[in-house]
mmCIF file of N, CA and C in Angstrom:
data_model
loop_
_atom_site.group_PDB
_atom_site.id
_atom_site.type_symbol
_atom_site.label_atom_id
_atom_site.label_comp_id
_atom_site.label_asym_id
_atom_site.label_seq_id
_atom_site.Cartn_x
_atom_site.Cartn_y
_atom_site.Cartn_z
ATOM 1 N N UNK A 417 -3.334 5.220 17.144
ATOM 2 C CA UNK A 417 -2.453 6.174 16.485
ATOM 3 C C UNK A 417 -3.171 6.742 15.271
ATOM 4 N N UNK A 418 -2.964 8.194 15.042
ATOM 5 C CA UNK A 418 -3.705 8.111 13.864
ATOM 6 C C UNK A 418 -2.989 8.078 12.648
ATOM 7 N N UNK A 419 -3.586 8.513 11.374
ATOM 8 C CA UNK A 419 -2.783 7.926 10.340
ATOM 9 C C UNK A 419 -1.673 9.359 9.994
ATOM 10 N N UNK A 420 -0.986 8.572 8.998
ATOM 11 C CA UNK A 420 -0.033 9.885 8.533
ATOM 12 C C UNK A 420 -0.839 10.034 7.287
ATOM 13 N N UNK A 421 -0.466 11.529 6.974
ATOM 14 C CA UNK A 421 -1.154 12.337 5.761
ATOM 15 C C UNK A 421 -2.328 12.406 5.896
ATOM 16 N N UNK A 422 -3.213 12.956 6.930
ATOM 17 C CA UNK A 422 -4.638 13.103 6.795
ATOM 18 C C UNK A 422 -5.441 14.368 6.156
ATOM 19 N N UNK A 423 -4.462 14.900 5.130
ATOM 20 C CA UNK A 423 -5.134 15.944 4.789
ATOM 21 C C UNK A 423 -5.052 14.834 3.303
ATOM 22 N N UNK A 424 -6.811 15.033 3.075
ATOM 23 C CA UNK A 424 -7.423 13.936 1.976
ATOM 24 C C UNK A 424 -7.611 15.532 0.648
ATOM 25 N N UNK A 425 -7.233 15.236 -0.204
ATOM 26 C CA UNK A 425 -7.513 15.554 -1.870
ATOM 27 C C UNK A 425 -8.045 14.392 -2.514
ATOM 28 N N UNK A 426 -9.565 15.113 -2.744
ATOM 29 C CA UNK A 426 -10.500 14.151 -3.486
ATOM 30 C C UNK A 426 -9.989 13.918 -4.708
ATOM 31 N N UNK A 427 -9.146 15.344 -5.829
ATOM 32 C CA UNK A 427 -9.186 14.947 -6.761
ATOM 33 C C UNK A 427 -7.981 14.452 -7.288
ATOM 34 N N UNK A 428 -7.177 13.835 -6.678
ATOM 35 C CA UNK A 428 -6.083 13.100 -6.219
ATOM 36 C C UNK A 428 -6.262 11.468 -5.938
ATOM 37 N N UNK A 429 -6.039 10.364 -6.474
ATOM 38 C CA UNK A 429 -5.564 8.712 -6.453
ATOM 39 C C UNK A 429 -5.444 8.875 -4.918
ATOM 40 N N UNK A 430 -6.661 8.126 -3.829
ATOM 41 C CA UNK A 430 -6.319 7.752 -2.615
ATOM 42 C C UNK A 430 -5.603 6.228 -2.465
ATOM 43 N N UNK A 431 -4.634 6.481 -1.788
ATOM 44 C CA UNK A 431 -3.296 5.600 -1.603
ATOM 45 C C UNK A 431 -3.082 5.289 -0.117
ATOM 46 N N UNK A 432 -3.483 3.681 0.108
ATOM 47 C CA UNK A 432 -3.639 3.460 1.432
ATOM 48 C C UNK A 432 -2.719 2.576 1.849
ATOM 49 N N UNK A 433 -1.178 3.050 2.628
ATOM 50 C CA UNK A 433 -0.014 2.092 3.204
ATOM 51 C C UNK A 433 0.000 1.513 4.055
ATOM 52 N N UNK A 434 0.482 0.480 4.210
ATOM 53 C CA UNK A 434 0.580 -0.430 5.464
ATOM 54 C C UNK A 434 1.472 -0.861 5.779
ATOM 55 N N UNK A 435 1.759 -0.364 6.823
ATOM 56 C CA UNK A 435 3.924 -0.977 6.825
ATOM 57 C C UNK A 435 4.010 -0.310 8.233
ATOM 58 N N UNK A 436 4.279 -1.507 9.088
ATOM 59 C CA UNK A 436 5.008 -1.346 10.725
ATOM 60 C C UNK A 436 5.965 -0.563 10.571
ATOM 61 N N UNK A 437 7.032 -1.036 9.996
ATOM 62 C CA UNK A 437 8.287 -0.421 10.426
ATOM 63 C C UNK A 437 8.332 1.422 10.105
ATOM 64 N N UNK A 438 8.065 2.446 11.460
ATOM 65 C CA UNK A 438 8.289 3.413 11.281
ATOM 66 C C UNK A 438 8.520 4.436 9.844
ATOM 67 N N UNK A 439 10.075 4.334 9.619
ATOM 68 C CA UNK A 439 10.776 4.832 8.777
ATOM 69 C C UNK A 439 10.970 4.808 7.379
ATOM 70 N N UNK A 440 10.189 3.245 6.842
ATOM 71 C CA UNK A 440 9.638 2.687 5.945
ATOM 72 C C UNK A 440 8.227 3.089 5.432
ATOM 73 N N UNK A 441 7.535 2.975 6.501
ATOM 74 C CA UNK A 441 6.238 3.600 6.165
ATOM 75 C C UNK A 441 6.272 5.416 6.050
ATOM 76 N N UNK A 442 6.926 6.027 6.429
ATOM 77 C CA UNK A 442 7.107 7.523 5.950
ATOM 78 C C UNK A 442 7.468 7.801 4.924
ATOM 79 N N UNK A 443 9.153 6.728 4.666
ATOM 80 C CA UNK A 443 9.128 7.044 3.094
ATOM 81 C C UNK A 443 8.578 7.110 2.488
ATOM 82 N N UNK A 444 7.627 5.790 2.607
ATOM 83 C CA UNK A 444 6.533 5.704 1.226
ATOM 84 C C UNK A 444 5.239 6.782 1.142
ATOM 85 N N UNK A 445 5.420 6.903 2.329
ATOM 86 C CA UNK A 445 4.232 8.263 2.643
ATOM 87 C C UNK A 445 4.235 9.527 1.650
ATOM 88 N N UNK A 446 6.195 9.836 2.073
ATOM 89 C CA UNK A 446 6.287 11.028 1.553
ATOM 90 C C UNK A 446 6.678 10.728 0.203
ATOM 91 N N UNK A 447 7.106 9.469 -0.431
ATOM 92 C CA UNK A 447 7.332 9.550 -1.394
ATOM 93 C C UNK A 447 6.053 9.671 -2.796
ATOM 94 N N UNK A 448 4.683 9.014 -2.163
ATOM 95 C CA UNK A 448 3.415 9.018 -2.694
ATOM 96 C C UNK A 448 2.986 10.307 -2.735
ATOM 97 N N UNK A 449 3.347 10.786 -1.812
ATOM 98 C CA UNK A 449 2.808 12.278 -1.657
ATOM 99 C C UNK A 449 3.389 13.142 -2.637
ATOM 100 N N UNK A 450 4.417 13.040 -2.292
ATOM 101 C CA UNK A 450 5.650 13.798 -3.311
ATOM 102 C C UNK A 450 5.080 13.651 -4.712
ATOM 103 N N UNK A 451 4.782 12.678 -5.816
ATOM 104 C CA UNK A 451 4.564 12.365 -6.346
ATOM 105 C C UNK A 451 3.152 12.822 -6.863
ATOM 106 N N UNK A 452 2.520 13.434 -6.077
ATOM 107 C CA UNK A 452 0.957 13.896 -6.139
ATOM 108 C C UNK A 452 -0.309 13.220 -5.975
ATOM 109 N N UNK A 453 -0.030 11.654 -4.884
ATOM 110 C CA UNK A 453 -1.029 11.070 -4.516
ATOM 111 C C UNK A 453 -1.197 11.691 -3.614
ATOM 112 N N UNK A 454 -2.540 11.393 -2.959
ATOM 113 C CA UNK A 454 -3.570 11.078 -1.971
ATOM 114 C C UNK A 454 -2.985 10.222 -0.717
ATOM 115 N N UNK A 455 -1.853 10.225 -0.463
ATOM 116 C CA UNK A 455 -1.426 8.896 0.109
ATOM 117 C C UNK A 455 -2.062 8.990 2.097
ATOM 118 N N UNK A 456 -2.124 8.313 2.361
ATOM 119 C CA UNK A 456 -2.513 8.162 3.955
ATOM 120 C C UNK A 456 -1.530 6.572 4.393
ATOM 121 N N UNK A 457 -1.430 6.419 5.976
ATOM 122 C CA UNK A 457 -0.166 5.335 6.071
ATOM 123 C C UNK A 457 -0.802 4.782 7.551
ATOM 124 N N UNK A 458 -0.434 3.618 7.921
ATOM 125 C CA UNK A 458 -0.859 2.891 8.974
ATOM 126 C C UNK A 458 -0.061 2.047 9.365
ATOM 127 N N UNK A 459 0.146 1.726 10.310
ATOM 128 C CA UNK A 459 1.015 1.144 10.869
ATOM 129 C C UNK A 459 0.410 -0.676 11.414
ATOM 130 N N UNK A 460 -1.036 -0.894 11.055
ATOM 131 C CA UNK A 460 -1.109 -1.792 11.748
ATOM 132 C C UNK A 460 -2.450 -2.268 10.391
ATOM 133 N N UNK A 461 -3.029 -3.615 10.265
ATOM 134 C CA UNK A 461 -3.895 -3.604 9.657
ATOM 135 C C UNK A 461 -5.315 -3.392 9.816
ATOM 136 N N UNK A 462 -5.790 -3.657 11.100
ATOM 137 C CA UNK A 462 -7.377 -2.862 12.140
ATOM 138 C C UNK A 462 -7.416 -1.587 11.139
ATOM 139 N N UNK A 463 -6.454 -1.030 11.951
ATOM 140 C CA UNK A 463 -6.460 0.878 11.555
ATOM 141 C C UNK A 463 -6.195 0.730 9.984
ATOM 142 N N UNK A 464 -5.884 0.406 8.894
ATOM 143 C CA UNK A 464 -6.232 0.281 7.833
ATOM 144 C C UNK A 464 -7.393 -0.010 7.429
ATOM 145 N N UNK A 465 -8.026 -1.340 8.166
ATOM 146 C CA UNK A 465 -9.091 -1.993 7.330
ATOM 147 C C UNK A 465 -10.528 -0.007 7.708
ATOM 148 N N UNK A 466 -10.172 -0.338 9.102
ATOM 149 C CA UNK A 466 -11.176 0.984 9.463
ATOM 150 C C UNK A 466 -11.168 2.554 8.882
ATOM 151 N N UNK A 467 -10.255 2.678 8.126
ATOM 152 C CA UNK A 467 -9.623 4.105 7.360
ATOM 153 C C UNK A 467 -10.565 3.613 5.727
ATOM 154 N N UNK A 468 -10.139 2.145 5.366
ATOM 155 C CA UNK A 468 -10.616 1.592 4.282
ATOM 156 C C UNK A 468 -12.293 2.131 4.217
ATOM 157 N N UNK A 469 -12.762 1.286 5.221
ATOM 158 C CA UNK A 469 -14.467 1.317 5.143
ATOM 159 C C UNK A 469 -15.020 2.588 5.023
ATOM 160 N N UNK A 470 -14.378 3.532 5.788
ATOM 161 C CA UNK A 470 -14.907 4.796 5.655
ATOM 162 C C UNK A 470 -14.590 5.821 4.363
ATOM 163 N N UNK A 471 -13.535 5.078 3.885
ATOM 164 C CA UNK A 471 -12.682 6.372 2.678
ATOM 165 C C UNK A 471 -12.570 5.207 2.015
ATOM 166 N N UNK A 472 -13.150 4.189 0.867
ATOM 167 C CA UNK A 472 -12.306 3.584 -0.063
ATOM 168 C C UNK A 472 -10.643 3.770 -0.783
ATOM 169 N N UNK A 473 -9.668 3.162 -0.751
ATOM 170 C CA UNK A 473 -8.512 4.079 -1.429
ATOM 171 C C UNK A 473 -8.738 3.123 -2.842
ATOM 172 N N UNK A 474 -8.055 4.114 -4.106
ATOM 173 C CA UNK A 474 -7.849 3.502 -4.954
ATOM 174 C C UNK A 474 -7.055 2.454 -5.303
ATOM 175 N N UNK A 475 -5.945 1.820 -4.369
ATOM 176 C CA UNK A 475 -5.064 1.410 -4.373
ATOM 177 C C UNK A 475 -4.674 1.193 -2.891
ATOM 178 N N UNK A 476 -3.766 -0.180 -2.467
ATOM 179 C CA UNK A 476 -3.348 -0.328 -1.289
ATOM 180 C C UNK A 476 -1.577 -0.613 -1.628
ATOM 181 N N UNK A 477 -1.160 -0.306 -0.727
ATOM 182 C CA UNK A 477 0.265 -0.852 -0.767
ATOM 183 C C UNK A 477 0.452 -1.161 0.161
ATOM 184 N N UNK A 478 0.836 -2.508 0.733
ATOM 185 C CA UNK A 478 1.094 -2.740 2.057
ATOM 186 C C UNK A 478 2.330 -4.184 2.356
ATOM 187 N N UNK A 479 2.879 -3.919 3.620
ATOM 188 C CA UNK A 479 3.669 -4.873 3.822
ATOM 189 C C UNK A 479 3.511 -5.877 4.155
ATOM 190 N N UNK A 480 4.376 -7.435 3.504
ATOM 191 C CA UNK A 480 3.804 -8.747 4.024
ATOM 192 C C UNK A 480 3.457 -9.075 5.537
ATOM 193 N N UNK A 481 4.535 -8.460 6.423
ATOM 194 C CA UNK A 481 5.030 -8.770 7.574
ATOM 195 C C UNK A 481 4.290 -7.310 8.294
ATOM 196 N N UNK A 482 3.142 -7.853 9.208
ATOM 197 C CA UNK A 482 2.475 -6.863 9.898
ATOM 198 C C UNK A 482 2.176 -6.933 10.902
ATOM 199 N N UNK A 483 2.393 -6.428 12.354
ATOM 200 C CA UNK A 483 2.377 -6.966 13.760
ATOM 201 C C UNK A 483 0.690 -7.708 14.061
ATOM 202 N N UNK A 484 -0.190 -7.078 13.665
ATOM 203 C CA UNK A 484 -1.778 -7.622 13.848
ATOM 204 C C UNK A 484 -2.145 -8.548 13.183
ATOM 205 N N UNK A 485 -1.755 -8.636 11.681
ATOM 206 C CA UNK A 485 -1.525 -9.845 10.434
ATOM 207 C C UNK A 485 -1.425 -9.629 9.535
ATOM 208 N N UNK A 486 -0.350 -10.736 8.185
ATOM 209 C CA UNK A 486 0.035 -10.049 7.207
ATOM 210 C C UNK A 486 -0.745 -9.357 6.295
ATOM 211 N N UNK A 487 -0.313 -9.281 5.230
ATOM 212 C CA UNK A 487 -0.715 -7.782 4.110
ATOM 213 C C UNK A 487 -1.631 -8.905 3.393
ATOM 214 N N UNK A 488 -1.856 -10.167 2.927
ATOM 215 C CA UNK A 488 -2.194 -11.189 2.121
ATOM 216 C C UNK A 488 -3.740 -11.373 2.897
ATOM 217 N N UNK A 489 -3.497 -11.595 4.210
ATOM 218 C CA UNK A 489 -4.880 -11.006 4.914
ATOM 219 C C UNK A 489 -5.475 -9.981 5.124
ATOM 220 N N UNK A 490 -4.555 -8.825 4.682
ATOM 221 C CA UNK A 490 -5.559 -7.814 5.282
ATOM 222 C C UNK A 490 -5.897 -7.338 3.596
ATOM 223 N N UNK A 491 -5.348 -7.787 2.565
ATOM 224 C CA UNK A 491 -6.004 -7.285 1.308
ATOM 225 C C UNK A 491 -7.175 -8.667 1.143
ATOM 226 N N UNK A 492 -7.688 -9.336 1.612
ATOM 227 C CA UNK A 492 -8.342 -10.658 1.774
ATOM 228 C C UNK A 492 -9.938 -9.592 2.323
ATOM 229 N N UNK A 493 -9.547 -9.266 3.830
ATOM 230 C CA UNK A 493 -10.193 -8.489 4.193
ATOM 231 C C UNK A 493 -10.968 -7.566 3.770
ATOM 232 N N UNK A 494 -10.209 -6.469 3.275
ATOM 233 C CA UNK A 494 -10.517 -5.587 2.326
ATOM 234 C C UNK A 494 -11.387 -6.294 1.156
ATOM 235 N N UNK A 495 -11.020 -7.374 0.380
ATOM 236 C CA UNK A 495 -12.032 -8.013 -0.675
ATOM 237 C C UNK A 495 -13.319 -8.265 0.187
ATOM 238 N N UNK A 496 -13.073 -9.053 0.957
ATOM 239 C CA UNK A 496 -14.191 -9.326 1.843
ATOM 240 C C UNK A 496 -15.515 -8.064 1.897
ATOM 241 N N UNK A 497 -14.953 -7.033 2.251
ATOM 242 C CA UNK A 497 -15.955 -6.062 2.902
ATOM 243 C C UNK A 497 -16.088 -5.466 1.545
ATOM 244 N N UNK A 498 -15.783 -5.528 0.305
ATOM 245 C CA UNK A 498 -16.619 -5.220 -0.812
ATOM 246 C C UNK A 498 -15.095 -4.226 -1.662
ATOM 247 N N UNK A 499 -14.402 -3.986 -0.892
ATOM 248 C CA UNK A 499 -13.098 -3.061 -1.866
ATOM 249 C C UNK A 499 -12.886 -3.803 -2.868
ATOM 250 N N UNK A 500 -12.463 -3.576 -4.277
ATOM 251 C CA UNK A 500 -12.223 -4.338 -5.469
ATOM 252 C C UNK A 500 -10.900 -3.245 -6.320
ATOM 253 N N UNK A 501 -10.229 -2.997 -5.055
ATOM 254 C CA UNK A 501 -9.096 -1.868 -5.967
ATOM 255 C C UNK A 501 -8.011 -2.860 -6.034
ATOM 256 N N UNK A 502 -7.071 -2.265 -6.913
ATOM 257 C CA UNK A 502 -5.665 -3.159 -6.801
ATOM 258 C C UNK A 502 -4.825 -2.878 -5.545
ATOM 259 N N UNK A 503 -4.045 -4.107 -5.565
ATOM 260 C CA UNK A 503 -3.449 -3.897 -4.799
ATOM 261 C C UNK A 503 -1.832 -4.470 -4.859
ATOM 262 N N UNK A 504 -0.870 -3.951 -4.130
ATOM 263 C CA UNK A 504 1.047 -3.905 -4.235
ATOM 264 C C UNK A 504 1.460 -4.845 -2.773
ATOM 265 N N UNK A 505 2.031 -5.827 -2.926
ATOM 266 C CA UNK A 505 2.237 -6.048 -1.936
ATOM 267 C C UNK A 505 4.298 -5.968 -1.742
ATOM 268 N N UNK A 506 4.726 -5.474 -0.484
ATOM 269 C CA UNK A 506 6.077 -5.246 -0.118
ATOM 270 C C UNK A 506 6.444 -6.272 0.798
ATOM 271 N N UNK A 507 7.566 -6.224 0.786
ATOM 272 C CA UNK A 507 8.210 -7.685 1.593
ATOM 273 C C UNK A 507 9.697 -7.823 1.636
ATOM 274 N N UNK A 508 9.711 -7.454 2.573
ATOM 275 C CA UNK A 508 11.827 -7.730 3.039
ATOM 276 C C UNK A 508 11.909 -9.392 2.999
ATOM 277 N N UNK A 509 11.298 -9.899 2.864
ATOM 278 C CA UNK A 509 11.105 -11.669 3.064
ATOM 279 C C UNK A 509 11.022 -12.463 1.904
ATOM 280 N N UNK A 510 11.383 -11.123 0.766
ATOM 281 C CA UNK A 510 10.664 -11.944 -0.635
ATOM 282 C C UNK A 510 10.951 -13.473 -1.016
ATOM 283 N N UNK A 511 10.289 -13.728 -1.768
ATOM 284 C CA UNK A 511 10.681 -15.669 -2.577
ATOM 285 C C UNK A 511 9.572 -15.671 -3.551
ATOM 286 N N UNK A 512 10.489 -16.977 -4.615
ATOM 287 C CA UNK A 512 8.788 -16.911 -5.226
ATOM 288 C C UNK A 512 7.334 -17.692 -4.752
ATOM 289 N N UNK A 513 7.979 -18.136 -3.537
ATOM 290 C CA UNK A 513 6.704 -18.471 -3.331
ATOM 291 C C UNK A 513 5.616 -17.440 -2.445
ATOM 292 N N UNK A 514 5.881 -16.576 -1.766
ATOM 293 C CA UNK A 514 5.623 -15.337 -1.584
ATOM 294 C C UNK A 514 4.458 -14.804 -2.661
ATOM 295 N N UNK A 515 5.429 -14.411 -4.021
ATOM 296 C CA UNK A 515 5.492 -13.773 -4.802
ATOM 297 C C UNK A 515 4.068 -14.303 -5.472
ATOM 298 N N UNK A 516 4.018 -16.058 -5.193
ATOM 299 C CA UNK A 516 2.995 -16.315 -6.208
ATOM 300 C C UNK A 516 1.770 -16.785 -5.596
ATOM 301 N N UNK A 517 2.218 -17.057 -3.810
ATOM 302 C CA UNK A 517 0.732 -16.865 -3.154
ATOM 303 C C UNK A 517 -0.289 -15.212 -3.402
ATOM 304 N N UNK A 518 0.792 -14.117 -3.123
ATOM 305 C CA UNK A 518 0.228 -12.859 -3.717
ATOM 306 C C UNK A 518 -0.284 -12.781 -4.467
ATOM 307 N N UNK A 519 0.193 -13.399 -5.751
ATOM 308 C CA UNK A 519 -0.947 -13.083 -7.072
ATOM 309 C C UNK A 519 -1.955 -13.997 -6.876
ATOM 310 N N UNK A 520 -1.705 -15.262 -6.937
ATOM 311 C CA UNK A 520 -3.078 -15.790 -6.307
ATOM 312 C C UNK A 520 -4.517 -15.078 -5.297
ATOM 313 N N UNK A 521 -3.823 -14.410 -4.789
ATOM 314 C CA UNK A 521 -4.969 -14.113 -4.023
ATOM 315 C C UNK A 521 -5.104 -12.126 -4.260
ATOM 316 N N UNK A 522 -4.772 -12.319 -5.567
ATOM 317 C CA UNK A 522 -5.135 -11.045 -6.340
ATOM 318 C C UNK A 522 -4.376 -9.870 -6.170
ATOM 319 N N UNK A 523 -3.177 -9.704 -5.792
ATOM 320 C CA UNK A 523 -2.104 -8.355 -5.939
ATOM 321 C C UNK A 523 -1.683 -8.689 -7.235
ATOM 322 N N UNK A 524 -2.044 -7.248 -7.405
ATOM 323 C CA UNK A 524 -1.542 -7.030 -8.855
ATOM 324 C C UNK A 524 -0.095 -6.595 -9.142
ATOM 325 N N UNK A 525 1.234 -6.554 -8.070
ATOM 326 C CA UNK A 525 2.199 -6.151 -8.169
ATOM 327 C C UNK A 525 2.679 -6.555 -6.846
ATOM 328 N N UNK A 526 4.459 -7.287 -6.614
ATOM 329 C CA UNK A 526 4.926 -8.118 -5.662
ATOM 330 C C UNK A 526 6.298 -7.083 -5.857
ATOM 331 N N UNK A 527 6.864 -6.535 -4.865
ATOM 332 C CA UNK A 527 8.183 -6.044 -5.042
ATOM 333 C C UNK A 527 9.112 -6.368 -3.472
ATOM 334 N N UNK A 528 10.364 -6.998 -3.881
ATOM 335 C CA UNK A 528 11.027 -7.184 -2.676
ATOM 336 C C UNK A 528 11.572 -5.654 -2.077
ATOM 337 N N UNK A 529 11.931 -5.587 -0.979
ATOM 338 C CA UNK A 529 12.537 -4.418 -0.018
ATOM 339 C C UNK A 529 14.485 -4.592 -0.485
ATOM 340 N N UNK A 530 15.220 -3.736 -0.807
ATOM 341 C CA UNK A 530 14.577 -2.425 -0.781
ATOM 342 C C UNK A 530 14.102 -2.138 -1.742
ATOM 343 N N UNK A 531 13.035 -1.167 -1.839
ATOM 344 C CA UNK A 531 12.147 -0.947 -3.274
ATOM 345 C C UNK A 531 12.844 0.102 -4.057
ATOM 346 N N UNK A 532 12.826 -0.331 -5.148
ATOM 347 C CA UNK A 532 12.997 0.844 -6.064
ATOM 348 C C UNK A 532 11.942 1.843 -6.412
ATOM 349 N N UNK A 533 12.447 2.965 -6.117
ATOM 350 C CA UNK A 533 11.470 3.975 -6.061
ATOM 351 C C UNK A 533 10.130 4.498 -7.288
ATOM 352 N N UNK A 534 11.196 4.593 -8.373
ATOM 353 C CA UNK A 534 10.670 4.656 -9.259
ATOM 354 C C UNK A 534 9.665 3.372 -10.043
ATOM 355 N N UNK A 535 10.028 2.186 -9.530
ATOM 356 C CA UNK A 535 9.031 1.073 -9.949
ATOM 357 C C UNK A 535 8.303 1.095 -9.181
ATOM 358 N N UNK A 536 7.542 1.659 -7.957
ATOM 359 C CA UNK A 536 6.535 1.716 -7.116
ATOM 360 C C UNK A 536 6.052 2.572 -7.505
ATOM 361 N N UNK A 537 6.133 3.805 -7.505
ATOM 362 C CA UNK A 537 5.498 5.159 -8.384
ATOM 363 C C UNK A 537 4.973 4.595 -10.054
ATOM 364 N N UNK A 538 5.640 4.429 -10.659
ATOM 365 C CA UNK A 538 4.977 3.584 -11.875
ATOM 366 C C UNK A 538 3.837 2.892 -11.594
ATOM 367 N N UNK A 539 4.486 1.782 -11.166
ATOM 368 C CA UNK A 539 3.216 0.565 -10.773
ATOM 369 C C UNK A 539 1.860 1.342 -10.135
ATOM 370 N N UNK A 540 2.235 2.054 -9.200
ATOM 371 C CA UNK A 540 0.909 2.577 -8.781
ATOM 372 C C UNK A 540 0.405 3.685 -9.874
ATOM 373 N N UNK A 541 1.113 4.510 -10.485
ATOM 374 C CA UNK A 541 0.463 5.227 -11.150
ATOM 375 C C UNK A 541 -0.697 4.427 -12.229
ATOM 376 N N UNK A 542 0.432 3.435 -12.873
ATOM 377 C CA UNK A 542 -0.181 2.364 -13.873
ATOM 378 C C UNK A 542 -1.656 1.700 -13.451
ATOM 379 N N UNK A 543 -1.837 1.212 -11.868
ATOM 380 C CA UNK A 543 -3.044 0.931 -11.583
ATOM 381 C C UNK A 543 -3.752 1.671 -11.350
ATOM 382 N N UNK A 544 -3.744 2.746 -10.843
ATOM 383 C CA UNK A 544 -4.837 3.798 -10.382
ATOM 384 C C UNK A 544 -5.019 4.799 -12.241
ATOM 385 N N UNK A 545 -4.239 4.921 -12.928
ATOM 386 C CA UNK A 545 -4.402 5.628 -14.206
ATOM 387 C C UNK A 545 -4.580 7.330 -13.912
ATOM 388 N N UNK A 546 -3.395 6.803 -13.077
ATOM 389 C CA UNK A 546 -3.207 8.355 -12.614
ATOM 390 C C UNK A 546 -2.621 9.040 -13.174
ATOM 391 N N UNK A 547 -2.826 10.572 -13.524
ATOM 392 C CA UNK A 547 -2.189 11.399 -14.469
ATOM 393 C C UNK A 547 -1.397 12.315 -13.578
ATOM 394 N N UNK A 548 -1.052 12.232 -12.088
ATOM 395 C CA UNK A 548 0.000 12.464 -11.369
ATOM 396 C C UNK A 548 0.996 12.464 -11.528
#
């Protein structure tokens, strides 16, 4: 499948989503977009990690719960192959223990579903130092 939002603005915060569920992952699509990111969206983590290698994003946002494997591995991944951006992790499943394996293994921001809009737009603006 390919990704949503593939029209890339360099001089624009690239914003890379990860979230199965359809309707979820558009919001955030259009809501990043809306907002004046860079955003691009995936539905699976493969097709992320492979969008990653070729286009670094400044930022990932992605969901715990991912049909190929969760978001905790695939930002693992991403460290692995040399990315060092921040990263948001989402989760209809939240707890704190969730909350504090995430930071452990380096997300810089944990938000349960449903998200508040405006604290995701922040948070990401805040990490990327985007003037969006």
């Amino acid at each position: 499948m390919p990704n949503e939002g593939a029209h890339h603005r360099a001089d624009f915060p690239r914003i890379l989503i990860v979230e199965d569920d359809p309707a979820v992952r558009r919001s955030l699509l259009l809501l990043l977009k809306g907002r004046g990111f860079d955003a691009v969206a995936y539905p699976a983590a493969a097709q992320a990690l492979a969008d990653a290698a070729a286009c670094p994003p400044a930022c990932l946002v992605t969901d715990f719960r991912l049909d190929d494997q969760d978001g905790i591995a695939l930002h693992a991944a991403m460290l692995a192959g040399g990315w060092r951006g921040p990263a948001v992790l989402i989760s209809a499943f939240g707890s704190n223990e969730l909350a504090d394996r995430a930071r452990a293994a380096g997300f810089a921001a944990v938000f349960d579903k449903p998200l508040r809009e405006h604290a995701l737009v922040d948070t990401v603006r805040r990490l990327t130092d985007a003037k969006v």
